[in-house]
């Protein structure tokens, strides 16, 4: 069985040409059935639900649309290992399987010449998606939407036969006929990124940006790399060299734990660097420019988001002595201000287990970030409920191991608390830590407003408050990365900036639903324990864990996107882990 012939692979004979005589539950002759249905009422498509042999692959018609204008029907198209005939190397590790699956989905989309077959090929990230899975045994499944052809309310049977029995297997065959050369670009990139993540963790770094990386994107809506962008280059003082299996020794900027400040004039590339770090929790496709940019997998972008709901969050380290007299150790609001929303976001991220907070002055609440010497003099501390982050950030790092990377071109007060200061100058970083420390040695008259930061006490989510049910059915829909419809409420997720695309928004909704159904959220487990359970189940079960709830295009989110979404649900109810709650759950003795 030689598959290597000058980079060209010859998969077994065209699968449609071979006869398959196995007795196997799937039915044969879909093409005949469809042709026979020509002109029948559209609803009769439903009779085709279930599995069919198409050549050697199995088509599963899982969900049939009720009319030609409804959302597409859902189908799965599966190849067992022999029929998929992938090179074993390609599915030897989880990272490679994930990359090859994305490659196959993108190839499918490219080679499919019908707009009636809709595969979710994703964007720049390599995520575990429902649209294509490569399994550890080398089997492959494509899952996609199919717009079943109709003429008015009648079945266009011959067109449907063409679509499902020719266009579909052709596109899948084309996708699977990937050359060794092309697949290896993807598997090597996956190996290198995986090795880089391991090396970065082993060296105790929180992020790494390789020399030569392209960080800027073409536009806010086009996430491909900017052509002609200035390639990244690390200052020598921060340069780290890491050996990768395929790329060899790679030099780049290593960011140590602690407080890292990114300064520089406007338009010099500060936010672009931070955004690359935000995206560094995901792997990127070859050619993206950020394949070797990685951040601690728990990195969470923090921002202000006035108007959001906050439920029972202990924000008292940041917000205390409100004029209303409200207890901020258990703070709830339907309409948070910029500063309280950002304080809540920080506390919630820590609760979910983040060890790296990413903050950009462009989207932060100034009064939560800083209160300078003059303002301290004018407004006495007793009159100011807010304690700015600048006075808590050191304790977060030193006492709790939570690092921060902060873009702050507009205030020098963070120089007092920064471990290092990077200046972006013409899109290139310079290490200006020494100079910043000299400046910090000159007193400004500013006094610290807090001694230390205490980790918030864990919360427990009440499962009854998280319901997607509308008239007995789970209702979970997404509008891009803006909004998640969960039951009869909309959750505004626009400010959860690390959500990559609509499929992830859906993945989050389904993960929340699964958390309640499976009892990961059970009214007793602390939020972080619920997230542990969910993470373990999704790690093991993959997309199948969520597809059972709804057959849709989905991408697996991290625990952090799920937590951030839960925290923005307006009906959410929580209690403190140590609280006794007689009468509500009937577990008064429980801890
Ligand atoms: P800042 O946050 O410092 O104000 P931005 O990161 O928003 O700056 O970048 C300003 C502009 O420069 C953006 O349009 C961005 O795409 C572009 N840019 C950023 N980095 C680079 C780069 N390395 N090469 C070319 N253009 C870049
Ligand atoms: Mg900026």
Coordinates of C-alpha atoms and ligand atoms in Angstrom, one line a residue:
X1 CA 0.0 0.0 0.0
X2 CA 2.1 2.9 -1.1
X3 CA 0.5 6.2 -0.8
X4 CA 3.5 8.4 -1.4
X5 CA 4.2 9.1 -5.0
X6 CA 5.9 12.4 -5.4
X7 CA 3.5 14.1 -3.1
X8 CA 0.5 12.9 -5.1
X9 CA -1.9 10.5 -3.4
X10 CA -4.0 8.1 -5.2
X11 CA -7.0 7.2 -3.1
X12 CA -8.7 4.0 -4.0
X13 CA -10.9 4.0 -7.0
X14 CA -13.7 6.5 -7.1
X15 CA -16.0 5.4 -4.3
X16 CA -19.1 5.9 -6.4
X17 CA -17.9 3.5 -9.0
X18 CA -17.6 0.5 -6.7
X19 CA -20.5 -1.6 -5.7
X20 CA -21.2 -2.2 -2.1
X21 CA -23.0 -5.4 -1.3
X22 CA -22.6 -5.5 2.5
X23 CA -25.8 -6.0 4.3
X24 CA -25.8 -2.9 6.5
X25 CA -28.8 -1.0 7.9
X26 CA -28.4 1.9 5.5
X27 CA -30.6 1.8 2.4
X28 CA -29.4 1.8 -1.2
X29 CA -30.7 3.6 -4.2
X30 CA -31.3 7.1 -2.8
X31 CA -31.0 8.3 -6.4
X32 CA -33.9 6.1 -7.5
X33 CA -36.1 7.1 -4.6
X34 CA -35.5 10.8 -5.2
X35 CA -36.2 10.5 -8.9
X36 CA -39.4 8.7 -8.0
X37 CA -40.4 11.5 -5.7
X38 CA -40.2 14.1 -8.6
X39 CA -43.2 16.3 -8.3
X40 CA -44.4 14.9 -5.0
X41 CA -45.4 17.1 -2.1
X42 CA -42.3 18.7 -0.5
X43 CA -43.2 17.1 2.9
X44 CA -42.4 13.7 1.5
X45 CA -38.7 14.4 1.7
X46 CA -39.2 13.4 5.3
X47 CA -39.6 9.8 4.3
X48 CA -35.9 9.8 3.3
X49 CA -34.7 10.4 6.9
X50 CA -32.0 8.0 8.0
X51 CA -29.0 6.3 6.5
X52 CA -28.1 5.6 2.8
X53 CA -25.2 4.1 1.0
X54 CA -23.8 6.5 -1.5
X55 CA -21.0 4.5 -3.0
X56 CA -18.9 3.4 -0.1
X57 CA -19.8 6.3 2.1
X58 CA -22.8 6.6 4.3
X59 CA -25.1 9.6 4.0
X60 CA -27.3 10.2 7.1
X61 CA -30.2 12.5 6.4
X62 CA -30.7 13.7 9.9
X63 CA -33.1 16.6 9.7
X64 CA -35.4 17.4 6.8
X65 CA -36.6 21.0 6.3
X66 CA -40.4 21.4 6.1
X67 CA -40.4 23.6 3.0
X68 CA -38.0 24.9 0.4
X69 CA -37.6 28.2 2.2
X70 CA -36.8 26.8 5.7
X71 CA -33.3 26.6 7.0
X72 CA -31.4 23.8 5.2
X73 CA -31.8 20.2 6.0
X74 CA -29.0 18.6 8.0
X75 CA -26.9 15.8 6.7
X76 CA -23.8 13.8 7.7
X77 CA -21.6 12.1 5.2
X78 CA -19.3 9.5 6.7
X79 CA -16.3 7.6 5.5
X80 CA -14.8 4.7 7.4
X81 CA -11.0 4.6 7.7
X82 CA -10.5 2.5 4.5
X83 CA -12.7 4.7 2.4
X84 CA -11.3 8.0 3.7
X85 CA -7.9 6.5 3.1
X86 CA -6.0 9.2 4.9
X87 CA -2.2 8.8 5.6
X88 CA -1.8 7.5 9.1
X89 CA 0.5 10.3 10.1
X90 CA -2.3 12.8 9.6
X91 CA -4.5 11.4 12.3
X92 CA -1.8 10.3 14.8
X93 CA -2.4 13.1 17.3
X94 CA -5.4 15.2 18.4
X95 CA -3.8 18.4 17.2
X96 CA -3.2 16.9 13.7
X97 CA -6.7 15.5 13.5
X98 CA -8.1 18.9 14.4
X99 CA -6.0 20.6 11.7
X100 CA -6.7 18.1 9.0
X101 CA -10.4 18.3 9.7
X102 CA -10.3 22.0 9.2
X103 CA -8.3 21.5 6.0
X104 CA -10.9 19.0 4.7
X105 CA -13.8 21.3 5.5
X106 CA -12.1 24.1 3.6
X107 CA -11.3 21.9 0.7
X108 CA -14.9 20.7 0.6
X109 CA -16.2 24.2 0.5
X110 CA -13.8 25.1 -2.3
X111 CA -14.6 22.2 -4.5
X112 CA -18.3 22.2 -3.9
X113 CA -19.9 23.9 -6.8
X114 CA -23.4 24.1 -5.4
X115 CA -24.7 26.8 -3.1
X116 CA -27.3 24.3 -1.8
X117 CA -24.6 22.4 0.2
X118 CA -23.4 24.6 3.0
X119 CA -20.4 23.5 5.0
X120 CA -19.0 25.5 7.9
X121 CA -15.4 25.8 6.9
X122 CA -14.6 28.4 9.6
X123 CA -12.1 31.3 9.5
X124 CA -8.6 31.7 10.6
X125 CA -8.8 29.5 13.7
X126 CA -8.4 25.8 14.0
X127 CA -11.2 24.7 16.2
X128 CA -13.0 21.5 16.8
X129 CA -16.1 21.9 14.6
X130 CA -19.0 19.8 13.9
X131 CA -18.6 20.4 10.1
X132 CA -15.7 17.9 9.8
X133 CA -14.3 15.4 12.2
X134 CA -11.3 13.2 11.7
X135 CA -11.3 10.5 14.3
X136 CA -8.4 8.6 15.9
X137 CA -9.1 5.6 13.7
X138 CA -8.9 7.6 10.5
X139 CA -12.6 7.8 9.8
X140 CA -14.0 11.1 8.6
X141 CA -17.4 12.6 8.8
X142 CA -18.7 15.8 7.1
X143 CA -21.7 17.5 8.6
X144 CA -23.5 20.2 6.6
X145 CA -26.7 21.8 5.6
X146 CA -28.4 20.8 2.4
X147 CA -31.1 22.9 0.8
X148 CA -33.3 20.3 -0.7
X149 CA -34.5 21.4 -4.1
X150 CA -38.2 22.2 -4.7
X151 CA -40.4 23.7 -7.3
X152 CA -43.0 25.6 -5.3
X153 CA -44.2 23.1 -2.7
X154 CA -43.2 20.1 -4.9
X155 CA -40.1 18.0 -4.7
X156 CA -37.5 18.5 -7.5
X157 CA -36.4 14.9 -7.3
X158 CA -33.9 14.7 -10.1
X159 CA -32.2 17.9 -8.9
X160 CA -32.1 16.4 -5.4
X161 CA -30.6 13.2 -6.7
X162 CA -27.9 15.2 -8.5
X163 CA -27.2 17.2 -5.3
X164 CA -27.0 14.3 -2.8
X165 CA -25.8 11.5 -5.0
X166 CA -23.3 13.3 -7.2
X167 CA -22.4 16.8 -6.1
X168 CA -22.0 15.8 -2.4
X169 CA -19.8 12.7 -3.0
X170 CA -17.8 14.6 -5.6
X171 CA -17.1 17.4 -3.2
X172 CA -16.2 15.0 -0.4
X173 CA -13.9 13.0 -2.7
X174 CA -12.2 16.1 -3.9
X175 CA -11.7 17.2 -0.3
X176 CA -10.3 13.8 0.7
X177 CA -8.0 13.7 -2.3
X178 CA -5.6 16.1 -0.5
X179 CA -2.0 15.7 -1.5
X180 CA 0.7 14.7 1.0
X181 CA 2.4 18.1 0.4
X182 CA -0.7 20.1 1.3
X183 CA -1.7 18.0 4.3
X184 CA 1.8 18.1 5.7
X185 CA 1.8 21.9 5.7
X186 CA -1.1 21.6 8.1
X187 CA 0.1 18.7 10.3
X188 CA 3.5 20.3 10.7
X189 CA 2.0 23.6 11.6
X190 CA -0.2 21.8 14.1
X191 CA 2.8 20.0 15.6
X192 CA 4.8 23.2 15.9
X193 CA 2.1 25.1 17.6
X194 CA 1.5 22.3 20.0
X195 CA 5.2 22.0 20.8
X196 CA 5.4 25.8 21.2
X197 CA 2.5 25.8 23.7
X198 CA 4.2 23.1 25.7
X199 CA 7.6 24.8 25.6
X200 CA 6.0 28.2 26.6
X201 CA 4.3 26.5 29.6
X202 CA 7.4 24.6 30.6
X203 CA 9.5 27.8 30.6
X204 CA 6.9 29.5 32.8
X205 CA 6.0 32.1 30.1
X206 CA 2.5 33.4 29.7
X207 CA 2.8 34.2 26.0
X208 CA 5.1 34.1 23.0
X209 CA 5.1 36.1 19.8
X210 CA 7.5 34.7 17.1
X211 CA 9.7 36.9 15.0
X212 CA 8.3 37.3 11.6
X213 CA 4.7 36.8 12.7
X214 CA 2.1 39.0 10.9
X215 CA -0.2 40.4 13.6
X216 CA -2.4 43.0 11.8
X217 CA -5.6 41.9 10.0
X218 CA -6.9 43.3 6.7
X219 CA -9.9 44.9 8.4
X220 CA -12.4 44.6 11.2
X221 CA -14.4 42.2 9.1
X222 CA -11.6 40.5 7.2
X223 CA -9.5 38.5 9.6
X224 CA -6.9 37.4 7.0
X225 CA -3.4 38.8 7.4
X226 CA -2.7 42.3 6.3
X227 CA -0.6 42.3 3.2
X228 CA 2.6 44.2 3.6
X229 CA 2.3 44.3 7.4
X230 CA 5.5 44.9 9.3
X231 CA 6.7 41.5 10.6
X232 CA 7.1 41.2 14.3
X233 CA 10.6 41.3 15.8
X234 CA 11.3 40.8 19.5
X235 CA 13.6 43.2 21.4
X236 CA 16.8 41.2 22.4
X237 CA 16.2 41.6 26.1
X238 CA 12.9 39.7 25.8
X239 CA 14.0 37.2 23.1
X240 CA 13.5 33.6 23.7
X241 CA 14.6 30.7 21.5
X242 CA 12.4 27.6 21.2
X243 CA 13.2 24.5 19.2
X244 CA 10.2 23.2 17.2
X245 CA 10.0 19.9 15.5
X246 CA 9.6 21.3 12.0
X247 CA 10.3 25.0 12.0
X248 CA 13.6 24.4 13.9
X249 CA 14.8 27.1 16.4
X250 CA 12.3 29.9 16.5
X251 CA 13.2 33.3 18.1
X252 CA 10.4 35.5 19.5
X253 CA 9.2 37.7 22.4
X254 CA 8.6 35.7 25.5
X255 CA 6.3 37.3 28.1
X256 CA 7.0 36.4 31.7
X257 CA 4.3 36.2 34.3
X258 CA 3.5 39.4 36.2
X259 CA 2.4 42.8 35.0
X260 CA 3.3 43.7 31.4
X261 CA 2.6 47.2 30.1
X262 CA 2.3 48.0 26.5
X263 CA 2.8 51.7 25.8
X264 CA 3.5 53.8 22.7
X265 CA 1.9 56.5 20.6
X266 CA -1.5 56.1 19.0
X267 CA -1.6 53.9 15.8
X268 CA 1.7 52.3 16.6
X269 CA 0.3 48.8 16.9
X270 CA -0.5 48.4 20.6
X271 CA -4.0 47.1 20.3
X272 CA -3.0 44.9 17.4
X273 CA -0.4 43.1 19.6
X274 CA -2.9 42.7 22.3
X275 CA -5.5 41.2 19.9
X276 CA -2.9 38.8 18.7
X277 CA -2.5 37.6 22.3
X278 CA -6.2 37.3 22.7
X279 CA -6.3 35.1 19.6
X280 CA -3.3 33.2 20.9
X281 CA -5.6 30.9 22.9
X282 CA -6.6 29.4 19.5
X283 CA -4.4 27.7 16.9
X284 CA -4.3 29.3 13.5
X285 CA -4.3 28.0 10.0
X286 CA -1.2 27.9 7.9
X287 CA -0.6 31.3 6.3
X288 CA -2.5 33.2 9.0
X289 CA 0.6 34.9 10.2
X290 CA -0.1 34.0 13.9
X291 CA 0.7 30.3 13.8
X292 CA 3.5 30.9 16.3
X293 CA 1.7 33.4 18.5
X294 CA 0.5 31.7 21.6
X295 CA -0.9 32.9 24.9
X296 CA -1.7 31.0 28.1
X297 CA -4.8 28.9 27.3
X298 CA -6.7 30.6 30.1
X299 CA -6.1 34.1 28.8
X300 CA -9.3 36.2 29.0
X301 CA -9.9 39.6 27.4
X302 CA -11.4 42.0 29.9
X303 CA -13.4 45.0 29.0
X304 CA -15.9 47.5 30.1
X305 CA -19.5 46.7 29.0
X306 CA -22.0 49.1 30.5
X307 CA -25.5 47.9 30.5
X308 CA -24.8 44.3 31.1
X309 CA -26.3 42.2 33.9
X310 CA -24.2 41.1 36.8
X311 CA -25.4 38.4 39.2
X312 CA -24.1 37.9 42.7
X313 CA -20.5 38.8 41.9
X314 CA -18.1 39.8 44.7
X315 CA -16.7 43.0 43.3
X316 CA -16.0 44.6 46.7
X317 CA -12.2 44.7 46.0
X318 CA -13.0 47.2 43.3
X319 CA -16.3 48.7 44.3
X320 CA -17.2 49.3 47.9
X321 CA -19.3 51.7 50.0
X322 CA -21.8 52.5 47.3
X323 CA -24.0 55.5 48.1
X324 CA -27.0 53.2 48.0
X325 CA -25.4 51.1 50.8
X326 CA -25.6 48.0 48.7
X327 CA -23.4 45.0 49.6
X328 CA -20.9 44.6 46.9
X329 CA -19.7 41.2 48.1
X330 CA -22.8 39.9 46.4
X331 CA -23.4 42.4 43.7
X332 CA -26.2 42.2 41.2
X333 CA -27.5 44.7 38.7
X334 CA -29.5 44.7 35.5
X335 CA -27.6 47.6 34.2
X336 CA -23.9 47.8 35.2
X337 CA -21.8 50.9 34.7
X338 CA -18.6 50.8 32.7
X339 CA -16.5 50.4 35.8
X340 CA -18.6 47.8 37.7
X341 CA -19.0 45.8 34.5
X342 CA -15.3 45.6 34.1
X343 CA -14.8 44.8 37.8
X344 CA -17.3 42.0 37.4
X345 CA -15.6 40.7 34.3
X346 CA -12.3 40.5 36.2
X347 CA -13.8 38.6 39.1
X348 CA -15.7 36.3 36.9
X349 CA -12.6 35.5 34.8
X350 CA -10.7 34.6 38.0
X351 CA -13.6 32.5 39.2
X352 CA -13.5 30.6 35.9
X353 CA -9.8 30.0 36.4
X354 CA -8.1 32.5 34.2
X355 CA -4.4 33.2 34.9
X356 CA -3.9 35.9 32.4
X357 CA -6.0 39.0 31.9
X358 CA -5.7 41.1 28.8
X359 CA -6.9 44.7 29.0
X360 CA -6.8 47.5 26.4
X361 CA -7.3 51.1 27.4
X362 CA -9.4 51.5 24.2
X363 CA -12.2 49.4 25.8
X364 CA -11.5 49.9 29.5
X365 CA -13.3 52.1 32.0
X366 CA -10.8 54.8 32.9
X367 CA -12.1 55.2 36.5
X368 CA -11.6 51.5 37.1
X369 CA -8.1 51.7 35.7
X370 CA -6.7 54.7 37.5
X371 CA -7.2 57.6 39.9
X372 CA -4.3 60.0 39.7
X373 CA -2.7 62.1 42.4
X374 CA -4.7 65.2 41.7
X375 CA -8.0 63.4 41.7
X376 CA -7.1 61.6 44.9
X377 CA -6.5 65.0 46.5
X378 CA -9.7 66.5 45.2
X379 CA -12.1 63.6 45.9
X380 CA -11.3 61.9 49.3
X381 CA -11.1 58.1 49.3
X382 CA -14.2 57.9 51.6
X383 CA -16.3 59.5 48.8
X384 CA -15.0 57.2 46.0
X385 CA -16.4 53.7 45.9
X386 CA -14.0 52.6 43.3
X387 CA -10.5 51.2 43.9
X388 CA -8.6 51.3 40.7
X389 CA -7.0 48.2 39.2
X390 CA -3.6 49.8 39.4
X391 CA -3.7 49.3 43.2
X392 CA -4.7 45.6 43.0
X393 CA -2.9 44.3 40.0
X394 CA 0.4 43.6 41.9
X395 CA -1.3 41.6 44.5
X396 CA -3.1 39.6 41.8
X397 CA 0.2 38.7 40.3
X398 CA 2.2 38.2 43.5
X399 CA -0.4 36.6 45.8
X400 CA -2.5 34.8 43.3
X401 CA -0.4 34.1 40.2
X402 CA -2.7 36.1 37.9
X403 CA -0.7 37.9 35.2
X404 CA -1.9 40.9 33.2
X405 CA -1.0 42.4 29.9
X406 CA -2.2 45.9 29.7
X407 CA -2.3 48.4 26.8
X408 CA -2.0 51.8 28.4
X409 CA -0.6 54.7 26.4
X410 CA -2.5 57.3 28.3
X411 CA -1.4 57.0 32.0
X412 CA 2.0 56.7 33.5
X413 CA 0.8 55.5 36.9
X414 CA 1.0 51.8 35.8
X415 CA 4.8 52.2 35.5
X416 CA 4.8 52.0 39.3
X417 CA 3.4 48.5 39.3
X418 CA 4.7 47.0 36.0
X419 CA 7.3 44.3 35.8
X420 CA 8.1 45.3 32.3
X421 CA 7.2 47.9 29.8
X422 CA 7.1 47.3 26.1
X423 CA 6.9 50.3 23.8
X424 CA 5.4 49.8 20.4
X425 CA 7.2 52.1 17.9
X426 CA 6.3 51.9 14.3
X427 CA 4.7 48.4 14.9
X428 CA 7.8 47.1 16.5
X429 CA 8.3 46.4 20.3
X430 CA 11.1 47.9 22.3
X431 CA 11.9 47.1 25.9
X432 CA 11.7 50.4 27.8
X433 CA 11.5 48.8 31.3
X434 CA 14.7 50.5 32.6
X435 CA 13.6 53.9 31.6
X436 CA 10.1 53.4 32.9
X437 CA 11.6 52.3 36.3
X438 CA 13.7 55.5 36.4
X439 CA 10.6 57.5 35.8
X440 CA 8.6 55.5 38.4
X441 CA 11.3 56.3 41.0
X442 CA 10.2 60.0 40.9
X443 CA 7.3 60.4 43.2
X444 CA 4.0 61.7 41.8
X445 CA 2.3 62.1 45.1
X446 CA -0.1 59.3 44.3
X447 CA -0.9 57.0 47.2
X448 CA -1.9 53.4 46.9
X449 CA -5.6 52.7 47.7
X450 CA -5.4 49.1 48.6
X451 CA -3.0 46.7 50.2
X452 CA -4.0 43.4 48.7
X453 CA -6.5 41.6 46.5
X454 CA -8.5 38.7 47.9
X455 CA -9.8 36.0 45.6
X456 CA -13.6 36.1 45.5
X457 CA -15.6 33.3 47.3
X458 CA -16.9 30.8 44.9
X459 CA -20.5 31.0 43.6
X460 CA -22.9 28.2 42.8
X461 CA -25.3 28.5 39.8
X462 CA -28.8 27.4 40.3
X463 CA -29.6 25.2 37.4
X464 CA -33.3 26.2 37.4
X465 CA -32.3 29.7 36.4
X466 CA -30.7 28.5 33.2
X467 CA -33.3 27.3 30.9
X468 CA -33.5 27.1 27.1
X469 CA -36.9 25.6 27.1
X470 CA -39.7 27.2 25.2
X471 CA -43.0 25.2 25.1
X472 CA -41.1 22.1 26.0
X473 CA -38.4 22.5 23.4
X474 CA -34.8 23.7 23.7
X475 CA -34.5 27.0 21.8
X476 CA -30.9 27.9 21.1
X477 CA -29.9 30.2 18.3
X478 CA -27.1 32.6 17.5
X479 CA -26.8 35.8 15.6
X480 CA -23.2 35.9 14.6
X481 CA -20.9 36.7 17.5
X482 CA -23.4 39.3 18.8
X483 CA -26.2 37.5 20.5
X484 CA -27.3 34.1 21.8
X485 CA -30.9 33.3 21.9
X486 CA -31.3 30.9 24.9
X487 CA -34.9 30.0 25.6
X488 CA -36.9 33.2 25.5
X489 CA -34.1 35.5 26.4
X490 CA -31.3 37.1 24.3
X491 CA -27.8 37.1 25.8
X492 CA -25.7 39.9 24.5
X493 CA -22.3 38.3 23.8
X494 CA -20.8 41.1 21.7
X495 CA -18.3 42.0 24.4
X496 CA -17.0 38.4 24.8
X497 CA -14.3 39.3 22.3
X498 CA -12.6 35.9 22.0
X499 CA -15.7 34.2 20.5
X500 CA -14.5 33.6 17.0
X501 CA -17.7 33.0 14.9
X502 CA -21.4 32.1 15.0
X503 CA -20.6 28.4 15.3
X504 CA -18.8 29.1 18.6
X505 CA -21.8 31.1 19.8
X506 CA -24.0 28.1 19.1
X507 CA -21.4 25.8 20.7
X508 CA -21.6 28.0 23.9
X509 CA -25.4 27.8 23.9
X510 CA -25.3 24.0 23.6
X511 CA -22.6 23.7 26.2
X512 CA -24.7 25.6 28.7
X513 CA -27.7 23.5 27.9
X514 CA -25.6 20.3 28.3
X515 CA -24.2 21.6 31.6
X516 CA -27.7 21.8 33.0
X517 CA -29.0 18.5 31.4
X518 CA -26.0 16.5 32.5
X519 CA -25.8 18.1 35.9
X520 CA -22.5 19.7 35.5
X521 CA -24.4 22.6 36.9
X522 CA -26.3 21.0 39.7
X523 CA -27.0 23.7 42.3
X524 CA -24.1 22.4 44.5
X525 CA -20.9 22.6 42.5
X526 CA -19.0 25.9 42.5
X527 CA -18.8 27.5 39.1
X528 CA -15.2 26.4 38.5
X529 CA -16.1 22.8 39.4
X530 CA -19.0 22.9 36.9
X531 CA -16.7 24.2 34.3
X532 CA -14.1 21.4 35.1
X533 CA -16.8 18.8 34.5
X534 CA -17.9 20.4 31.3
X535 CA -14.3 20.8 30.0
X536 CA -13.6 17.1 30.7
X537 CA -16.7 16.0 28.9
X538 CA -16.1 18.1 25.9
X539 CA -12.5 17.1 25.7
X540 CA -13.5 13.4 25.7
X541 CA -16.7 13.5 23.8
X542 CA -15.9 16.3 21.4
X543 CA -18.7 17.8 19.2
X544 CA -20.8 14.6 19.6
X545 CA -21.4 15.7 23.2
X546 CA -23.3 18.7 21.9
X547 CA -24.7 17.4 18.6
X548 CA -27.0 15.2 20.6
X549 CA -28.9 18.3 21.7
X550 CA -29.1 19.8 18.3
X551 CA -27.7 19.0 14.9
X552 CA -26.2 22.3 13.9
X553 CA -22.9 23.9 12.8
X554 CA -21.0 24.3 16.1
X555 CA -17.5 24.9 17.3
X556 CA -16.3 23.9 20.7
X557 CA -15.7 26.9 23.0
X558 CA -13.3 27.2 26.0
X559 CA -14.7 27.2 29.5
X560 CA -14.0 30.9 29.6
X561 CA -16.4 31.8 26.8
X562 CA -19.1 29.6 28.4
X563 CA -18.6 31.2 31.8
X564 CA -18.7 34.7 30.3
X565 CA -21.9 33.9 28.6
X566 CA -23.5 32.3 31.6
X567 CA -22.6 35.4 33.6
X568 CA -24.4 37.6 31.1
X569 CA -27.7 35.8 31.3
X570 CA -30.3 38.1 32.8
X571 CA -32.3 35.4 34.6
X572 CA -29.2 33.9 36.3
X573 CA -29.5 33.0 40.0
X574 CA -26.5 32.1 42.2
X575 CA -25.6 31.6 45.8
X576 CA -22.3 31.4 47.6
X577 CA -20.8 28.0 47.9
X578 CA -20.6 28.2 51.7
X579 CA -24.1 29.6 52.2
X580 CA -26.8 27.6 53.8
X581 CA -29.9 27.8 51.8
X582 CA -32.7 26.2 53.8
X583 CA -36.0 26.1 52.1
X584 CA -34.7 26.7 48.6
X585 CA -33.0 23.5 47.7
X586 CA -33.8 21.6 50.9
X587 CA -30.1 21.1 51.5
X588 CA -29.7 23.1 54.7
X589 CA -26.8 20.9 55.9
X590 CA -24.9 21.1 52.7
X591 CA -21.7 22.9 52.3
Ligands
LIG1 P1 -2.7 51.6 18.7 O1 -3.5 50.6 19.5 O2 -1.3 51.7 19.1 O3 -3.4 52.9 18.5 P2 -3.4 49.8 16.5 O4 -2.9 48.5 17.0 O5 -4.9 50.0 16.5 O6 -2.6 51.0 17.2 O7 -2.9 49.9 15.0 C1 -3.1 51.1 14.2 C2 -3.2 50.6 12.7 O8 -1.9 50.1 12.3 C3 -4.2 49.6 12.4 O9 -4.9 49.9 11.3 C4 -3.4 48.3 12.3 O10 -4.0 47.4 11.4 C5 -2.1 48.8 11.7 N1 -1.0 48.0 12.1 C6 -0.8 47.4 13.3 N2 0.3 46.6 13.3 C7 0.8 46.7 12.1 C8 2.0 46.1 11.4 N3 2.8 45.3 12.1 N4 2.2 46.4 10.1 C9 1.3 47.2 9.5 N5 0.3 47.8 10.0 C10 0.0 47.6 11.3
LIG2 MG1 -5.3 51.0 20.5

